[in-house]
mmCIF file with all atom_site columns, C-alpha atoms and ligand atoms in Angstrom:
data_model
loop_
_atom_site.group_PDB
_atom_site.id
_atom_site.type_symbol
_atom_site.label_atom_id
_atom_site.label_alt_id
_atom_site.label_comp_id
_atom_site.label_asym_id
_atom_site.label_entity_id
_atom_site.label_seq_id
_atom_site.pdbx_PDB_ins_code
_atom_site.Cartn_x
_atom_site.Cartn_y
_atom_site.Cartn_z
_atom_site.occupancy
_atom_site.B_iso_or_equiv
_atom_site.pdbx_formal_charge
_atom_site.auth_seq_id
_atom_site.auth_comp_id
_atom_site.auth_asym_id
_atom_site.auth_atom_id
_atom_site.pdbx_PDB_model_num
ATOM   1   C  CA  . MET A 1 1   ? -58.804 -78.857 72.148 1.00 62.00 ? 1   MET A CA  1
ATOM   2   C  CA  . THR A 1 2   ? -60.166 -80.655 75.174 1.00 76.00 ? 2   THR A CA  1
ATOM   3   C  CA  . ASP A 1 3   ? -57.590 -83.447 75.267 1.00 94.00 ? 3   ASP A CA  1
ATOM   4   C  CA  . CYS A 1 4   ? -54.450 -81.411 74.669 1.00 98.00 ? 4   CYS A CA  1
ATOM   5   C  CA  . ILE A 1 5   ? -51.947 -81.244 77.562 1.00 98.00 ? 5   ILE A CA  1
ATOM   6   C  CA  . PHE A 1 6   ? -50.617 -77.828 76.537 1.00 98.00 ? 6   PHE A CA  1
ATOM   7   C  CA  . CYS A 1 7   ? -54.123 -76.344 76.130 1.00 98.00 ? 7   CYS A CA  1
ATOM   8   C  CA  . LYS A 1 8   ? -54.765 -77.574 79.688 1.00 98.00 ? 8   LYS A CA  1
ATOM   9   C  CA  . ILE A 1 9   ? -51.525 -75.971 80.893 1.00 98.00 ? 9   ILE A CA  1
ATOM   10  C  CA  . VAL A 1 10  ? -52.456 -72.678 79.196 1.00 98.00 ? 10  VAL A CA  1
ATOM   11  C  CA  . ASN A 1 11  ? -55.915 -72.634 80.838 1.00 97.00 ? 11  ASN A CA  1
ATOM   12  C  CA  . GLY A 1 12  ? -54.577 -73.691 84.255 1.00 97.00 ? 12  GLY A CA  1
ATOM   13  C  CA  . GLU A 1 13  ? -56.225 -77.129 84.366 1.00 97.00 ? 13  GLU A CA  1
ATOM   14  C  CA  . ILE A 1 14  ? -52.754 -78.689 84.622 1.00 98.00 ? 14  ILE A CA  1
ATOM   15  C  CA  . PRO A 1 15  ? -50.305 -76.841 86.884 1.00 98.00 ? 15  PRO A CA  1
ATOM   16  C  CA  . SER A 1 16  ? -47.045 -75.570 85.414 1.00 98.00 ? 16  SER A CA  1
ATOM   17  C  CA  . ASN A 1 17  ? -44.017 -73.580 86.424 1.00 98.00 ? 17  ASN A CA  1
ATOM   18  C  CA  . LYS A 1 18  ? -44.731 -70.341 84.558 1.00 98.00 ? 18  LYS A CA  1
ATOM   19  C  CA  . VAL A 1 19  ? -41.875 -68.268 83.173 1.00 98.00 ? 19  VAL A CA  1
ATOM   20  C  CA  . PHE A 1 20  ? -43.702 -65.722 80.996 1.00 98.00 ? 20  PHE A CA  1
ATOM   21  C  CA  . GLU A 1 21  ? -47.141 -64.956 79.612 1.00 98.00 ? 21  GLU A CA  1
ATOM   22  C  CA  . ASP A 1 22  ? -48.661 -62.419 77.263 1.00 98.00 ? 22  ASP A CA  1
ATOM   23  C  CA  . GLU A 1 23  ? -51.945 -62.226 75.378 1.00 98.00 ? 23  GLU A CA  1
ATOM   24  C  CA  . VAL A 1 24  ? -50.956 -64.792 72.749 1.00 98.00 ? 24  VAL A CA  1
ATOM   25  C  CA  . SER A 1 25  ? -48.349 -67.047 74.349 1.00 98.00 ? 25  SER A CA  1
ATOM   26  C  CA  . TYR A 1 26  ? -47.401 -68.909 77.533 1.00 98.00 ? 26  TYR A CA  1
ATOM   27  C  CA  . ALA A 1 27  ? -43.963 -70.113 78.623 1.00 98.00 ? 27  ALA A CA  1
ATOM   28  C  CA  . PHE A 1 28  ? -43.212 -72.669 81.338 1.00 99.00 ? 28  PHE A CA  1
ATOM   29  C  CA  . ARG A 1 29  ? -40.445 -75.018 82.479 1.00 98.00 ? 29  ARG A CA  1
ATOM   30  C  CA  . ASP A 1 30  ? -40.268 -78.442 80.852 1.00 98.00 ? 30  ASP A CA  1
ATOM   31  C  CA  . ILE A 1 31  ? -41.226 -81.242 83.255 1.00 98.00 ? 31  ILE A CA  1
ATOM   32  C  CA  . ASN A 1 32  ? -38.327 -83.392 82.012 1.00 98.00 ? 32  ASN A CA  1
ATOM   33  C  CA  . PRO A 1 33  ? -35.493 -80.939 81.378 1.00 98.00 ? 33  PRO A CA  1
ATOM   34  C  CA  . GLN A 1 34  ? -32.874 -81.873 78.768 1.00 96.00 ? 34  GLN A CA  1
ATOM   35  C  CA  . ALA A 1 35  ? -30.544 -79.020 79.808 1.00 97.00 ? 35  ALA A CA  1
ATOM   36  C  CA  . PRO A 1 36  ? -30.043 -76.931 82.977 1.00 98.00 ? 36  PRO A CA  1
ATOM   37  C  CA  . VAL A 1 37  ? -32.487 -74.403 81.478 1.00 98.00 ? 37  VAL A CA  1
ATOM   38  C  CA  . HIS A 1 38  ? -35.345 -75.954 79.484 1.00 98.00 ? 38  HIS A CA  1
ATOM   39  C  CA  . ILE A 1 39  ? -38.340 -73.750 78.829 1.00 98.00 ? 39  ILE A CA  1
ATOM   40  C  CA  . LEU A 1 40  ? -41.270 -74.331 76.474 1.00 99.00 ? 40  LEU A CA  1
ATOM   41  C  CA  . ILE A 1 41  ? -43.159 -71.473 74.845 1.00 99.00 ? 41  ILE A CA  1
ATOM   42  C  CA  . VAL A 1 42  ? -46.520 -72.214 73.245 1.00 98.00 ? 42  VAL A CA  1
ATOM   43  C  CA  . PRO A 1 43  ? -49.238 -70.194 71.537 1.00 98.00 ? 43  PRO A CA  1
ATOM   44  C  CA  . LYS A 1 44  ? -52.355 -69.906 73.705 1.00 98.00 ? 44  LYS A CA  1
ATOM   45  C  CA  . LYS A 1 45  ? -54.471 -70.964 70.756 1.00 98.00 ? 45  LYS A CA  1
ATOM   46  C  CA  . HIS A 1 46  ? -54.213 -74.603 69.713 1.00 98.00 ? 46  HIS A CA  1
ATOM   47  C  CA  . VAL A 1 47  ? -52.002 -74.992 66.640 1.00 97.00 ? 47  VAL A CA  1
ATOM   48  C  CA  . GLU A 1 48  ? -50.788 -78.517 65.923 1.00 98.00 ? 48  GLU A CA  1
ATOM   49  C  CA  . SER A 1 49  ? -47.224 -77.844 64.761 1.00 98.00 ? 49  SER A CA  1
ATOM   50  C  CA  . CYS A 1 50  ? -45.044 -75.770 62.445 1.00 98.00 ? 50  CYS A CA  1
ATOM   51  C  CA  . ALA A 1 51  ? -46.403 -77.880 59.590 1.00 98.00 ? 51  ALA A CA  1
ATOM   52  C  CA  . VAL A 1 52  ? -49.832 -76.241 59.647 1.00 98.00 ? 52  VAL A CA  1
ATOM   53  C  CA  . LEU A 1 53  ? -48.794 -72.616 60.078 1.00 98.00 ? 53  LEU A CA  1
ATOM   54  C  CA  . GLY A 1 54  ? -50.347 -70.214 57.595 1.00 97.00 ? 54  GLY A CA  1
ATOM   55  C  CA  . ALA A 1 55  ? -50.180 -66.539 56.736 1.00 98.00 ? 55  ALA A CA  1
ATOM   56  C  CA  . GLU A 1 56  ? -52.673 -65.829 59.546 1.00 97.00 ? 56  GLU A CA  1
ATOM   57  C  CA  . ASP A 1 57  ? -50.096 -67.069 62.079 1.00 98.00 ? 57  ASP A CA  1
ATOM   58  C  CA  . GLU A 1 58  ? -47.207 -64.817 61.027 1.00 98.00 ? 58  GLU A CA  1
ATOM   59  C  CA  . ALA A 1 59  ? -47.819 -62.186 63.702 1.00 98.00 ? 59  ALA A CA  1
ATOM   60  C  CA  . LEU A 1 60  ? -48.213 -64.892 66.358 1.00 98.00 ? 60  LEU A CA  1
ATOM   61  C  CA  . VAL A 1 61  ? -44.954 -66.647 65.499 1.00 98.00 ? 61  VAL A CA  1
ATOM   62  C  CA  . GLY A 1 62  ? -43.142 -63.315 65.267 1.00 98.00 ? 62  GLY A CA  1
ATOM   63  C  CA  . LYS A 1 63  ? -44.419 -62.393 68.741 1.00 98.00 ? 63  LYS A CA  1
ATOM   64  C  CA  . ILE A 1 64  ? -43.331 -65.745 70.131 1.00 98.00 ? 64  ILE A CA  1
ATOM   65  C  CA  . PHE A 1 65  ? -39.780 -65.151 68.902 1.00 98.00 ? 65  PHE A CA  1
ATOM   66  C  CA  . THR A 1 66  ? -39.703 -61.640 70.363 1.00 98.00 ? 66  THR A CA  1
ATOM   67  C  CA  . ASN A 1 67  ? -40.849 -63.229 73.627 1.00 98.00 ? 67  ASN A CA  1
ATOM   68  C  CA  . ILE A 1 68  ? -38.083 -65.832 73.362 1.00 98.00 ? 68  ILE A CA  1
ATOM   69  C  CA  . ALA A 1 69  ? -35.558 -62.972 73.215 1.00 98.00 ? 69  ALA A CA  1
ATOM   70  C  CA  . LYS A 1 70  ? -37.188 -61.433 76.317 1.00 98.00 ? 70  LYS A CA  1
ATOM   71  C  CA  . ILE A 1 71  ? -37.136 -64.723 78.197 1.00 98.00 ? 71  ILE A CA  1
ATOM   72  C  CA  . ALA A 1 72  ? -33.474 -65.324 77.278 1.00 98.00 ? 72  ALA A CA  1
ATOM   73  C  CA  . LYS A 1 73  ? -32.617 -61.896 78.661 1.00 98.00 ? 73  LYS A CA  1
ATOM   74  C  CA  . ASP A 1 74  ? -34.617 -62.411 81.860 1.00 98.00 ? 74  ASP A CA  1
ATOM   75  C  CA  . GLU A 1 75  ? -33.095 -65.856 82.401 1.00 98.00 ? 75  GLU A CA  1
ATOM   76  C  CA  . GLY A 1 76  ? -29.577 -64.470 81.897 1.00 98.00 ? 76  GLY A CA  1
ATOM   77  C  CA  . LEU A 1 77  ? -28.761 -66.632 78.892 1.00 98.00 ? 77  LEU A CA  1
ATOM   78  C  CA  . GLU A 1 78  ? -25.967 -64.369 77.604 1.00 97.00 ? 78  GLU A CA  1
ATOM   79  C  CA  . LYS A 1 79  ? -23.793 -67.397 76.874 1.00 97.00 ? 79  LYS A CA  1
ATOM   80  C  CA  . GLY A 1 80  ? -26.307 -68.674 74.351 1.00 97.00 ? 80  GLY A CA  1
ATOM   81  C  CA  . PHE A 1 81  ? -29.372 -70.804 73.923 1.00 98.00 ? 81  PHE A CA  1
ATOM   82  C  CA  . ARG A 1 82  ? -30.917 -73.157 71.385 1.00 97.00 ? 82  ARG A CA  1
ATOM   83  C  CA  . VAL A 1 83  ? -34.499 -73.029 70.061 1.00 98.00 ? 83  VAL A CA  1
ATOM   84  C  CA  . ILE A 1 84  ? -36.040 -76.254 68.739 1.00 98.00 ? 84  ILE A CA  1
ATOM   85  C  CA  . SER A 1 85  ? -39.514 -77.061 67.445 1.00 98.00 ? 85  SER A CA  1
ATOM   86  C  CA  . ASN A 1 86  ? -40.239 -80.688 66.650 1.00 98.00 ? 86  ASN A CA  1
ATOM   87  C  CA  . SER A 1 87  ? -42.861 -81.165 63.968 1.00 98.00 ? 87  SER A CA  1
ATOM   88  C  CA  . GLY A 1 88  ? -44.297 -84.596 63.233 1.00 98.00 ? 88  GLY A CA  1
ATOM   89  C  CA  . ASP A 1 89  ? -43.243 -88.179 63.913 1.00 97.00 ? 89  ASP A CA  1
ATOM   90  C  CA  . ASP A 1 90  ? -39.742 -88.216 62.409 1.00 97.00 ? 90  ASP A CA  1
ATOM   91  C  CA  . ALA A 1 91  ? -38.877 -85.163 64.493 1.00 97.00 ? 91  ALA A CA  1
ATOM   92  C  CA  . GLY A 1 92  ? -40.143 -86.917 67.635 1.00 96.00 ? 92  GLY A CA  1
ATOM   93  C  CA  . GLN A 1 93  ? -43.012 -84.547 68.388 1.00 98.00 ? 93  GLN A CA  1
ATOM   94  C  CA  . THR A 1 94  ? -44.866 -86.016 71.368 1.00 98.00 ? 94  THR A CA  1
ATOM   95  C  CA  . VAL A 1 95  ? -47.235 -83.164 72.244 1.00 98.00 ? 95  VAL A CA  1
ATOM   96  C  CA  . HIS A 1 96  ? -49.245 -82.035 69.245 1.00 98.00 ? 96  HIS A CA  1
ATOM   97  C  CA  . HIS A 1 97  ? -49.591 -78.394 70.245 1.00 98.00 ? 97  HIS A CA  1
ATOM   98  C  CA  . LEU A 1 98  ? -46.973 -76.110 68.665 1.00 98.00 ? 98  LEU A CA  1
ATOM   99  C  CA  . HIS A 1 99  ? -44.113 -75.417 71.064 1.00 98.00 ? 99  HIS A CA  1
ATOM   100 C  CA  . PHE A 1 100 ? -40.602 -74.073 70.976 1.00 98.00 ? 100 PHE A CA  1
ATOM   101 C  CA  . HIS A 1 101 ? -37.998 -75.548 73.307 1.00 98.00 ? 101 HIS A CA  1
ATOM   102 C  CA  . ILE A 1 102 ? -35.524 -73.018 74.729 1.00 98.00 ? 102 ILE A CA  1
ATOM   103 C  CA  . LEU A 1 103 ? -32.436 -74.928 75.887 1.00 98.00 ? 103 LEU A CA  1
ATOM   104 C  CA  . ALA A 1 104 ? -29.466 -73.425 77.670 1.00 98.00 ? 104 ALA A CA  1
ATOM   105 C  CA  . GLY A 1 105 ? -27.096 -73.614 80.600 1.00 97.00 ? 105 GLY A CA  1
ATOM   106 C  CA  . LYS A 1 106 ? -24.474 -75.896 79.103 1.00 96.00 ? 106 LYS A CA  1
ATOM   107 C  CA  . ALA A 1 107 ? -22.293 -76.048 76.004 1.00 96.00 ? 107 ALA A CA  1
ATOM   108 C  CA  . MET A 1 108 ? -24.304 -78.016 73.448 1.00 95.00 ? 108 MET A CA  1
ATOM   109 C  CA  . GLY A 1 109 ? -21.740 -78.162 70.675 1.00 90.00 ? 109 GLY A CA  1
ATOM   110 C  CA  . GLU A 1 110 ? -22.317 -77.713 66.982 1.00 91.00 ? 110 GLU A CA  1
ATOM   111 C  CA  . GLY A 1 111 ? -24.262 -80.861 66.070 1.00 90.00 ? 111 GLY A CA  1
ATOM   112 C  CA  . LEU A 1 112 ? -28.019 -80.575 65.773 1.00 88.00 ? 112 LEU A CA  1
ATOM   113 C  CA  . VAL A 1 113 ? -29.076 -84.217 65.440 1.00 84.00 ? 113 VAL A CA  1
ATOM   114 C  CA  . PRO A 1 114 ? -27.862 -86.902 67.869 1.00 74.00 ? 114 PRO A CA  1
HETATM 115 P  P1  . LIG B 2 .   ? -41.820 -82.697 72.000 1.00 68.56 ? 201 LIG B P1  1
HETATM 116 O  O1  . LIG B 2 .   ? -41.217 -84.046 72.204 1.00 68.56 ? 201 LIG B O1  1
HETATM 117 O  O2  . LIG B 2 .   ? -43.280 -82.792 71.566 1.00 68.56 ? 201 LIG B O2  1
HETATM 118 O  O3  . LIG B 2 .   ? -41.020 -81.759 71.142 1.00 68.56 ? 201 LIG B O3  1
HETATM 119 O  O4  . LIG B 2 .   ? -41.784 -82.009 73.420 1.00 68.56 ? 201 LIG B O4  1
HETATM 120 C  C1  . LIG B 2 .   ? -42.770 -82.151 74.393 1.00 68.56 ? 201 LIG B C1  1
HETATM 121 C  C2  . LIG B 2 .   ? -42.146 -81.690 75.690 1.00 68.56 ? 201 LIG B C2  1
HETATM 122 O  O5  . LIG B 2 .   ? -43.190 -81.463 76.603 1.00 68.56 ? 201 LIG B O5  1
HETATM 123 C  C3  . LIG B 2 .   ? -41.189 -82.690 76.325 1.00 68.56 ? 201 LIG B C3  1
HETATM 124 O  O6  . LIG B 2 .   ? -39.905 -82.110 76.492 1.00 68.56 ? 201 LIG B O6  1
HETATM 125 C  C4  . LIG B 2 .   ? -41.865 -83.034 77.656 1.00 68.56 ? 201 LIG B C4  1
HETATM 126 O  O7  . LIG B 2 .   ? -40.946 -83.226 78.715 1.00 68.56 ? 201 LIG B O7  1
HETATM 127 C  C5  . LIG B 2 .   ? -42.767 -81.828 77.885 1.00 68.56 ? 201 LIG B C5  1
HETATM 128 N  N1  . LIG B 2 .   ? -43.973 -82.117 78.659 1.00 68.56 ? 201 LIG B N1  1
HETATM 129 C  C6  . LIG B 2 .   ? -44.872 -83.125 78.410 1.00 68.56 ? 201 LIG B C6  1
HETATM 130 N  N2  . LIG B 2 .   ? -45.875 -83.075 79.315 1.00 68.56 ? 201 LIG B N2  1
HETATM 131 C  C7  . LIG B 2 .   ? -45.618 -82.014 80.132 1.00 68.56 ? 201 LIG B C7  1
HETATM 132 C  C8  . LIG B 2 .   ? -46.298 -81.462 81.255 1.00 68.56 ? 201 LIG B C8  1
HETATM 133 O  O8  . LIG B 2 .   ? -47.368 -81.927 81.689 1.00 68.56 ? 201 LIG B O8  1
HETATM 134 N  N3  . LIG B 2 .   ? -45.732 -80.379 81.851 1.00 68.56 ? 201 LIG B N3  1
HETATM 135 C  C9  . LIG B 2 .   ? -44.563 -79.830 81.393 1.00 68.56 ? 201 LIG B C9  1
HETATM 136 N  N4  . LIG B 2 .   ? -44.090 -78.761 82.057 1.00 68.56 ? 201 LIG B N4  1
HETATM 137 N  N5  . LIG B 2 .   ? -43.893 -80.326 80.337 1.00 68.56 ? 201 LIG B N5  1
HETATM 138 C  C10 . LIG B 2 .   ? -44.415 -81.398 79.711 1.00 68.56 ? 201 LIG B C10 1
HETATM 139 ZN ZN1 . LIG B 2 .   ? -53.514 -77.576 72.488 1.00 68.56 ? 202 LIG B ZN1 1
#
């Protein structure tokens, strides 16, 4: 995807503050953090959102979640963290490349939707 910001971040065309990388995924700090710790993890391949995931993506998504656990450990998030993936307009997805927000560093309470 030539016009996708996150594809450009993955291939280094747009600089980012890298947190973690493996063969299938890339994690970096959000440019506009919504919590003291705000990391995004994305698949290296372009996938639009959760809405288009298929059976062929099961290993990829599983790996991303194992990597989220690794990142949480490395970042010292013992007190907890929240994982969010916005999919589509009603969810407020602004970048149409699948990503998981990892939010932490403050008490976020029990509500999920503002
Ligand atoms: P969404 O609203 O699609 O769930 O989340 C997109 C996220 O990407 C937002 O939190 C936004 O701050 C972040 N973002 C957008 N452009 C860039 C960028 O160029 N670099 C980084 N590091 N984050 C970005
Ligand atoms: Zn992309």
